[in-house]
XYZ file of C-alpha atoms in Angstrom:
542
model
C 37.948 -41.226 -43.099
C 36.923 -40.123 -46.687
C 37.945 -36.943 -48.735
C 34.362 -35.893 -48.354
C 34.340 -36.232 -44.625
C 37.692 -34.736 -44.153
C 36.676 -32.022 -46.131
C 33.376 -31.689 -44.362
C 35.669 -31.128 -41.090
C 37.648 -28.352 -42.418
C 34.458 -26.315 -43.771
C 32.846 -27.058 -40.252
C 35.512 -25.740 -37.801
C 36.586 -22.778 -40.297
C 32.837 -21.137 -40.480
C 32.370 -22.017 -36.864
C 35.261 -20.255 -35.355
C 35.420 -17.245 -37.062
C 33.765 -14.379 -35.777
C 30.795 -12.407 -37.461
C 31.872 -8.603 -38.556
C 30.459 -6.289 -35.912
C 27.873 -3.567 -37.678
C 25.205 -2.012 -35.599
C 21.799 -1.697 -36.936
C 20.775 1.258 -38.783
C 18.429 4.173 -37.160
C 14.871 2.894 -37.740
C 11.961 5.451 -38.210
C 10.298 6.657 -35.192
C 6.665 4.553 -35.419
C 4.997 2.592 -33.416
C 7.118 -0.815 -34.781
C 10.160 1.105 -33.947
C 8.894 2.011 -30.328
C 7.818 -1.272 -29.566
C 11.536 -2.905 -30.824
C 13.119 0.021 -28.476
C 10.837 -1.290 -25.646
C 12.274 -4.786 -26.528
C 15.483 -3.346 -26.497
C 15.499 -1.457 -23.257
C 14.137 -4.579 -21.184
C 16.419 -7.053 -22.331
C 19.577 -4.253 -21.581
C 17.954 -4.046 -18.218
C 18.053 -8.212 -17.356
C 21.422 -8.596 -18.861
C 23.093 -5.883 -16.625
C 21.281 -7.773 -13.796
C 22.662 -10.930 -15.043
C 25.601 -9.334 -16.241
C 25.624 -10.843 -19.483
C 27.835 -9.089 -22.000
C 26.139 -8.731 -25.406
C 27.276 -10.414 -29.153
C 28.067 -8.012 -31.440
C 25.078 -6.825 -34.546
C 25.003 -9.810 -36.986
C 26.146 -8.506 -40.184
C 23.833 -7.959 -43.518
C 24.373 -12.336 -44.807
C 23.687 -13.471 -41.202
C 20.727 -11.315 -40.654
C 19.144 -12.011 -44.063
C 19.437 -15.719 -44.027
C 18.205 -15.879 -40.492
C 14.514 -13.703 -41.274
C 14.423 -15.848 -44.757
C 14.156 -19.045 -42.340
C 11.918 -17.470 -39.700
C 9.406 -16.105 -41.743
C 9.660 -17.697 -45.030
C 10.783 -20.999 -44.165
C 13.378 -21.604 -46.492
C 17.091 -19.944 -47.396
C 17.135 -17.090 -49.848
C 18.121 -17.697 -53.554
C 21.358 -16.532 -54.409
C 20.482 -14.007 -56.776
C 18.682 -12.223 -53.958
C 21.408 -12.558 -51.730
C 23.790 -11.054 -54.270
C 21.496 -7.828 -54.424
C 20.948 -7.545 -50.493
C 24.622 -7.304 -49.620
C 25.169 -4.888 -52.442
C 22.414 -2.744 -51.292
C 23.412 0.097 -49.730
C 20.294 1.626 -48.460
C 20.234 1.976 -44.504
C 16.355 0.384 -44.238
C 16.827 -2.172 -46.017
C 16.624 -4.492 -43.286
C 13.190 -3.928 -42.802
C 12.432 -3.436 -46.250
C 13.180 -7.189 -46.680
C 11.033 -7.992 -43.833
C 7.906 -6.338 -45.393
C 8.685 -8.096 -48.906
C 8.921 -11.476 -47.035
C 5.605 -10.649 -45.190
C 4.114 -9.819 -48.838
C 5.572 -13.073 -49.859
C 3.817 -16.689 -50.277
C 6.940 -18.408 -48.548
C 5.432 -16.240 -45.281
C 1.855 -17.695 -45.795
C 3.296 -21.498 -45.970
C 5.634 -21.409 -43.329
C 3.444 -20.086 -40.675
C 0.494 -21.930 -41.778
C 2.727 -24.708 -41.224
C 4.365 -24.009 -38.161
C 0.402 -23.135 -36.663
C -0.191 -26.652 -38.082
C 2.230 -28.697 -36.237
C 1.239 -26.231 -32.755
C -2.364 -27.320 -33.276
C -2.239 -31.207 -35.085
C 1.250 -32.184 -33.167
C -0.785 -35.647 -33.851
C 0.137 -35.252 -37.762
C 3.260 -35.676 -37.235
C 3.495 -39.431 -35.576
C -0.086 -40.453 -36.467
C -0.946 -41.622 -39.888
C -5.080 -41.294 -39.498
C -4.064 -38.019 -38.284
C -1.873 -36.996 -40.925
C -4.378 -37.699 -43.633
C -6.520 -34.412 -41.939
C -3.428 -32.282 -42.190
C -3.700 -30.865 -45.457
C -7.030 -29.902 -45.042
C -6.554 -27.688 -42.064
C -3.190 -26.801 -43.254
C -5.124 -25.128 -46.518
C -7.214 -23.550 -44.065
C -4.758 -22.050 -41.793
C -3.021 -20.900 -45.171
C -6.302 -18.811 -45.745
C -6.029 -17.556 -42.679
C -2.347 -15.889 -43.401
C -3.579 -14.927 -47.015
C -6.093 -12.662 -45.715
C -3.858 -11.390 -42.530
C -6.548 -12.349 -40.697
C -5.951 -11.437 -36.741
C -4.949 -13.661 -34.110
C -8.160 -13.531 -32.088
C -10.327 -13.735 -35.443
C -8.307 -17.311 -36.316
C -8.866 -18.751 -32.648
C -12.503 -17.216 -32.682
C -13.222 -19.377 -35.879
C -11.527 -22.377 -34.575
C -13.301 -22.568 -31.150
C -16.563 -21.969 -31.868
C -16.377 -23.053 -35.921
C -19.997 -25.107 -36.689
C -19.512 -29.267 -36.548
C -22.164 -31.500 -37.986
C -22.331 -34.429 -40.592
C -19.502 -35.729 -42.104
C -18.103 -32.033 -42.866
C -14.092 -32.807 -42.747
C -12.301 -29.563 -44.090
C -11.429 -26.693 -42.730
C -11.566 -26.251 -38.742
C -13.368 -29.074 -37.928
C -10.553 -31.357 -38.936
C -9.147 -30.173 -36.083
C -12.014 -31.579 -33.961
C -11.597 -35.228 -36.132
C -7.435 -34.856 -35.303
C -8.445 -35.044 -31.471
C -10.497 -37.472 -32.368
C -13.695 -35.577 -31.197
C -13.031 -35.938 -27.657
C -14.024 -33.265 -25.578
C -11.021 -33.717 -23.377
C -8.829 -33.424 -25.725
C -9.943 -30.453 -27.584
C -10.134 -28.768 -24.590
C -6.642 -29.759 -23.458
C -4.972 -28.273 -26.956
C -7.155 -25.069 -26.634
C -6.187 -24.339 -23.197
C -2.541 -25.062 -24.199
C -2.660 -23.291 -27.791
C -4.801 -19.719 -26.087
C -3.968 -19.378 -22.634
C -0.381 -21.575 -22.580
C -1.553 -23.581 -19.614
C -1.173 -26.940 -19.028
C -4.576 -28.194 -17.863
C -4.706 -31.797 -18.736
C -2.079 -32.351 -15.912
C -5.183 -32.626 -13.495
C -7.300 -34.887 -15.760
C -7.375 -37.611 -13.742
C -6.525 -36.412 -10.396
C -5.511 -33.769 -8.457
C -1.533 -32.953 -7.465
C -0.723 -30.883 -4.175
C 1.251 -28.279 -5.733
C -0.663 -27.361 -8.909
C -2.441 -24.652 -9.458
C -4.766 -26.209 -11.596
C -7.113 -28.861 -10.213
C -9.538 -31.804 -11.626
C -12.780 -29.811 -11.583
C -11.409 -26.880 -13.266
C -9.759 -29.033 -16.013
C -13.401 -30.970 -16.606
C -14.897 -27.072 -16.234
C -12.977 -26.130 -18.997
C -13.720 -29.086 -20.433
C -17.664 -28.936 -20.415
C -17.379 -26.218 -23.023
C -16.804 -28.878 -25.779
C -19.224 -31.216 -24.227
C -21.706 -31.163 -26.834
C -19.729 -32.324 -29.487
C -19.700 -35.877 -30.666
C -18.637 -38.408 -33.048
C -15.084 -40.115 -33.910
C -12.374 -39.685 -36.257
C -13.667 -40.273 -39.387
C -17.534 -40.944 -38.737
C -20.828 -38.642 -38.851
C -20.406 -35.499 -36.324
C -23.211 -33.709 -33.945
C -22.962 -30.555 -31.822
C -25.562 -29.986 -28.895
C -24.191 -26.299 -28.767
C -26.200 -26.176 -25.723
C -24.729 -28.523 -23.533
C -22.847 -26.870 -20.662
C -22.069 -30.324 -18.547
C -20.021 -33.235 -18.386
C -19.288 -36.187 -15.943
C -15.944 -35.629 -14.135
C -13.512 -38.348 -15.460
C -16.709 -40.246 -17.327
C -18.348 -40.496 -13.834
C -21.922 -39.591 -12.549
C -20.300 -36.137 -11.293
C -21.322 -33.411 -13.034
C -19.523 -30.392 -13.251
C -20.955 -27.087 -14.877
C -18.616 -25.063 -17.661
C -16.199 -22.951 -16.315
C -13.795 -20.373 -17.172
C -10.499 -20.891 -15.103
C -10.127 -17.486 -14.061
C -12.629 -15.901 -11.087
C -14.937 -15.022 -13.806
C -18.393 -16.340 -14.816
C -19.679 -17.300 -18.042
C -22.634 -15.202 -19.249
C -25.480 -17.482 -20.346
C -28.174 -15.005 -20.736
C -29.542 -15.040 -24.244
C -29.279 -18.108 -26.478
C -25.636 -17.830 -26.762
C -23.712 -21.190 -28.153
C -21.445 -22.602 -25.602
C -18.786 -22.610 -27.217
C -19.257 -19.290 -28.806
C -19.438 -18.213 -24.993
C -15.769 -19.527 -24.257
C -14.385 -17.957 -27.537
C -15.873 -14.728 -26.418
C -13.696 -15.223 -23.300
C -10.720 -16.170 -25.001
C -10.098 -14.086 -27.396
C -11.189 -11.078 -25.289
C -8.443 -8.013 -25.059
C -9.285 -8.318 -21.148
C -8.403 -11.865 -21.093
C -5.171 -12.110 -18.690
C -3.665 -15.440 -20.710
C -4.823 -14.524 -24.356
C -2.530 -11.917 -25.669
C 0.100 -13.033 -23.741
C 0.306 -16.809 -24.879
C 0.053 -15.169 -28.442
C 3.212 -12.648 -28.213
C 4.877 -15.017 -25.818
C 4.522 -17.652 -29.364
C 5.805 -15.285 -31.687
C 8.806 -14.543 -29.217
C 9.258 -18.360 -28.990
C 9.614 -18.880 -33.034
C 11.993 -15.898 -33.464
C 14.417 -17.017 -30.902
C 13.779 -20.716 -30.352
C 12.589 -19.955 -26.423
C 9.865 -17.625 -24.935
C 9.948 -15.577 -22.152
C 7.908 -18.190 -20.683
C 9.203 -21.839 -21.775
C 7.647 -24.258 -22.449
C 5.317 -21.878 -24.396
C 2.334 -23.568 -23.166
C 3.990 -23.585 -19.577
C 2.262 -20.479 -18.040
C 2.474 -21.160 -14.230
C 3.732 -19.863 -11.149
C 6.338 -22.362 -10.872
C 7.437 -21.169 -14.194
C 7.766 -17.428 -13.944
C 9.153 -15.340 -17.135
C 12.315 -14.488 -17.362
C 11.474 -10.537 -18.820
C 8.083 -10.087 -16.985
C 7.592 -6.446 -17.907
C 8.765 -7.188 -21.430
C 6.090 -10.056 -21.962
C 3.476 -7.482 -20.647
C 4.559 -4.742 -23.248
C 4.673 -7.617 -26.126
C 1.100 -7.991 -24.907
C -0.410 -4.715 -24.778
C 1.245 -3.741 -27.794
C -0.307 -7.108 -29.321
C -3.679 -6.552 -28.287
C -3.707 -2.653 -29.352
C -2.736 -3.565 -32.897
C -5.769 -5.506 -33.030
C -3.558 -8.924 -33.127
C -2.137 -8.521 -36.209
C 0.989 -10.963 -36.442
C 2.382 -8.947 -39.094
C 2.972 -5.948 -36.449
C 4.717 -8.121 -33.773
C 6.984 -9.829 -36.285
C 8.328 -6.408 -37.926
C 8.499 -5.234 -34.493
C 10.779 -8.208 -33.299
C 12.882 -8.225 -36.297
C 13.484 -4.493 -36.400
C 14.862 -4.988 -32.643
C 18.898 -5.084 -31.991
C 18.217 -7.790 -29.932
C 16.791 -9.656 -32.624
C 19.704 -8.413 -34.875
C 22.399 -9.771 -32.327
C 24.803 -12.066 -33.752
C 24.606 -15.932 -32.908
C 28.595 -16.349 -32.346
C 29.276 -16.622 -28.809
C 31.961 -14.271 -27.925
C 31.806 -14.324 -23.423
C 30.934 -17.203 -21.188
C 27.868 -14.835 -20.072
C 25.830 -15.651 -23.327
C 25.616 -19.289 -22.384
C 22.571 -18.853 -20.626
C 20.272 -18.923 -23.538
C 16.976 -17.461 -21.735
C 18.790 -13.919 -21.521
C 19.090 -13.525 -25.303
C 23.038 -12.350 -24.873
C 23.056 -13.839 -28.459
C 20.793 -15.135 -30.930
C 20.321 -18.838 -29.784
C 20.991 -21.263 -32.311
C 17.778 -23.092 -33.871
C 17.655 -26.418 -35.331
C 14.810 -26.683 -38.777
C 12.000 -28.581 -38.855
C 12.253 -31.607 -41.206
C 10.378 -29.747 -44.148
C 12.318 -26.671 -43.553
C 15.595 -28.375 -43.871
C 13.636 -30.034 -47.274
C 12.851 -26.762 -48.540
C 16.548 -25.323 -47.903
C 17.690 -28.211 -49.588
C 15.872 -27.735 -52.777
C 16.563 -24.464 -52.823
C 20.394 -24.888 -52.421
C 20.347 -27.907 -54.868
C 17.785 -26.950 -57.686
C 16.630 -30.241 -56.816
C 12.968 -29.484 -57.607
C 11.258 -32.755 -57.935
C 7.622 -34.192 -59.367
C 4.904 -34.865 -56.944
C 4.236 -38.432 -55.718
C 0.673 -39.013 -55.490
C 1.418 -42.039 -53.021
C 3.402 -39.270 -50.673
C 0.688 -36.524 -51.316
C 0.322 -36.264 -47.438
C 4.235 -35.190 -46.865
C 3.958 -32.899 -49.678
C 4.526 -35.262 -52.291
C 8.400 -34.543 -52.903
C 10.834 -37.504 -52.183
C 13.514 -35.573 -50.187
C 10.085 -34.761 -47.592
C 9.981 -38.876 -47.399
C 13.812 -39.036 -46.684
C 14.116 -36.176 -44.385
C 10.212 -37.020 -42.236
C 11.554 -40.343 -41.862
C 15.302 -39.888 -40.513
C 14.015 -36.816 -38.372
C 9.833 -37.983 -37.506
C 11.419 -38.337 -33.286
C 13.410 -35.186 -32.921
C 13.158 -33.985 -29.426
C 10.606 -30.903 -28.702
C 13.054 -27.942 -28.235
C 15.149 -26.623 -31.143
C 17.331 -24.622 -29.485
C 18.730 -28.224 -28.347
C 22.280 -29.152 -29.971
C 21.169 -32.909 -29.692
C 18.184 -32.713 -31.361
C 19.895 -32.162 -34.699
C 23.782 -34.393 -34.435
C 21.553 -37.205 -35.864
C 20.513 -34.961 -38.650
C 23.882 -34.115 -39.608
C 24.980 -37.909 -39.257
C 21.665 -39.178 -41.117
C 22.144 -36.253 -43.909
C 25.684 -37.396 -44.949
C 24.462 -40.656 -46.334
C 21.212 -38.995 -47.776
C 19.833 -40.382 -50.719
C 18.825 -37.105 -52.021
C 22.061 -34.928 -51.354
C 24.490 -37.861 -53.150
C 22.087 -37.296 -56.182
C 22.310 -33.667 -55.788
C 26.085 -33.367 -55.389
C 27.223 -35.050 -58.757
C 27.883 -32.724 -61.523
C 25.671 -34.648 -63.980
C 22.111 -34.546 -61.491
C 22.101 -31.546 -59.650
C 20.820 -28.535 -61.391
C 22.706 -25.951 -59.439
C 26.094 -27.437 -59.184
C 26.200 -28.051 -62.940
C 25.220 -24.453 -63.685
C 28.449 -23.383 -61.595
C 30.334 -25.852 -63.121
C 29.605 -24.971 -66.461
C 29.432 -20.845 -66.117
C 32.069 -19.934 -68.519
C 32.511 -16.385 -66.691
C 33.615 -18.258 -62.938
C 36.786 -18.722 -62.250
C 37.628 -21.177 -59.092
C 37.043 -18.638 -56.636
C 34.026 -17.207 -58.049
C 32.454 -21.230 -58.480
C 34.128 -21.325 -54.802
C 32.170 -18.247 -53.892
C 28.844 -18.855 -55.402
C 28.512 -22.363 -53.892
C 28.693 -20.406 -50.388
C 26.256 -17.585 -51.422
C 23.793 -20.550 -52.191
C 24.240 -23.067 -49.228
C 25.561 -20.713 -46.362
C 24.050 -16.869 -47.974
C 27.541 -15.305 -47.370
C 30.593 -14.118 -49.117
C 33.807 -16.806 -48.112
C 35.948 -15.543 -45.700
C 39.633 -15.425 -46.879
C 41.014 -17.842 -44.909
C 37.969 -20.595 -45.977
C 38.491 -19.516 -49.863
C 42.596 -20.071 -49.739
C 42.135 -23.593 -48.122
C 39.801 -24.558 -50.829
C 41.253 -22.796 -53.642
C 44.338 -25.072 -52.486
C 42.121 -28.071 -52.251
C 41.016 -27.803 -56.045
C 44.351 -27.149 -57.346
C 45.986 -30.229 -55.600
C 42.872 -32.318 -56.583
C 43.263 -31.040 -60.237
C 46.626 -32.143 -60.565
C 46.491 -35.719 -59.025
C 46.443 -38.713 -61.263
C 43.369 -40.123 -62.457
C 42.572 -42.574 -60.567
C 42.200 -46.412 -61.685
C 40.640 -46.834 -64.985
C 38.273 -49.952 -66.611
C 39.777 -50.969 -70.006
C 37.168 -49.316 -71.779
C 37.499 -45.599 -69.961
C 41.880 -46.278 -70.111
C 41.250 -46.732 -73.854
C 39.065 -43.666 -73.964
C 41.595 -41.236 -71.733
C 43.969 -42.475 -74.322
C 42.443 -39.637 -76.774
C 41.347 -37.341 -74.260
C 43.356 -34.293 -73.765
C 44.929 -33.150 -70.745
C 42.770 -30.507 -70.166
C 39.641 -32.538 -70.228
C 41.197 -35.258 -67.383
C 42.702 -31.644 -65.252
C 38.480 -30.535 -65.446
C 36.997 -33.723 -64.368
C 39.360 -34.034 -61.137
C 38.632 -30.338 -60.677
C 34.897 -30.632 -61.132
C 35.119 -33.319 -58.840
C 37.112 -31.513 -56.384
C 34.145 -28.607 -56.394
C 31.343 -31.262 -55.926
C 33.214 -32.099 -53.018
C 33.133 -28.822 -51.585
C 29.099 -28.603 -52.572
C 28.530 -31.607 -50.864
C 30.805 -30.126 -47.846
C 28.609 -27.156 -47.418
C 25.587 -28.585 -47.765
C 26.729 -31.626 -44.953
C 28.043 -28.349 -42.072
C 26.225 -27.097 -39.386
C 26.041 -23.791 -40.580
C 23.841 -25.436 -43.426
C 21.654 -27.306 -41.027
C 21.027 -24.732 -38.163
C 19.301 -21.706 -38.110
C 21.661 -19.159 -36.511
């Protein structure tokens, strides 16, 4: 076992065995955000009492900041902001941080990428669909820049005009689905209604709610689109029927509830569907949207999976889901309102540290579930921590043009669906230890961050270790950690130099002793930096 791997074990064990300092939240102002946050806490607390759950203490400022940065901006915070936030004594600084992040470009980029992965998951595994991802993600980015409401974004996607060789914007969604009505219908029902109609595409299931005729009735709304992924497209906007599973039996367009489409006037078929889906009276739309935002921040949905609304899969907190959906609709489906309310709740601000057996059942949110990161999120965090900025590689433009994206994506492209399943990130940890990017960025000659820390004349050994913690884990090292790592650096500094080549040996004869000790100290600090980047505390969102 190498010294670096031994050090990694030490850092990981210490960081996960010590509980966070309990610190309860500041009282928030009496406004709509605070009222919904209080409603969340009331429903969650009622379930705790019923289920016998003992909640974890509240997260300290460092844990809250790192978690919130990852959830909203998609990466960890820079060390300067960590120092500033931890030193801030304003009682409302947590809500102020959320406000700043929602105005930050990181929110736009992270949510555009997150919704692209939801809407075109094919792009992560299909090279042809991947070509369409930048255009579609750009369209989503424009929506989040303008803070377009959820219902308006859904309407633009469902009712977008399709013709000719257009590939940009919302049309890329249809091309990614190969312009197949059944594929588009299946995705739309999962995204905006939270139901998996495609289970009934081929035949009826004896115990399933949705039957084959309902799937094809919903698919008939998209019967007018025609074309292929990279060819010319056409759209018969008045077509309202489709053959059941390719047969001669025609099925008319129909909603999945008890209501019927209103075909009066000259309404386009998909416009009628968009009106019904995005209506505030639609029993599915607001609940699905609220549940997705909840799942984004907690890792598990109130209905989980979020596209699994079904009588056989009831919500864990049905009254909470209804209240979230009502508030979401009442505030014109404003994403930012819902995000502010969720992050202001004491439930969101619970520590992820396990303090009682009753917290093991994640759906009751006795503590904050620990989540794995997406490949791009992990790459962004590595770049943020190491200062490893890269020039774009035009041959890799579909993965963001960065070498680290290529390496991370190649390692984790088959990650599991659940981001709260620890098994989904064990391979990440093992692979990262031998990742070329990590190796380069933990050498003082090639790492901007490490080089800056090592060469800072105003930092002693403790200061350098502290800065490494703030840079990677975004918190101060605990006394036990600092003591052990300080001892490690001191011990390594006093070790004799390793076996040298003839030339190196000749140089060492004229090298001052102090410089030799500094070289050993720098090597020891580089080892600590490597161990921190490979710790579970770094690669998880907790």
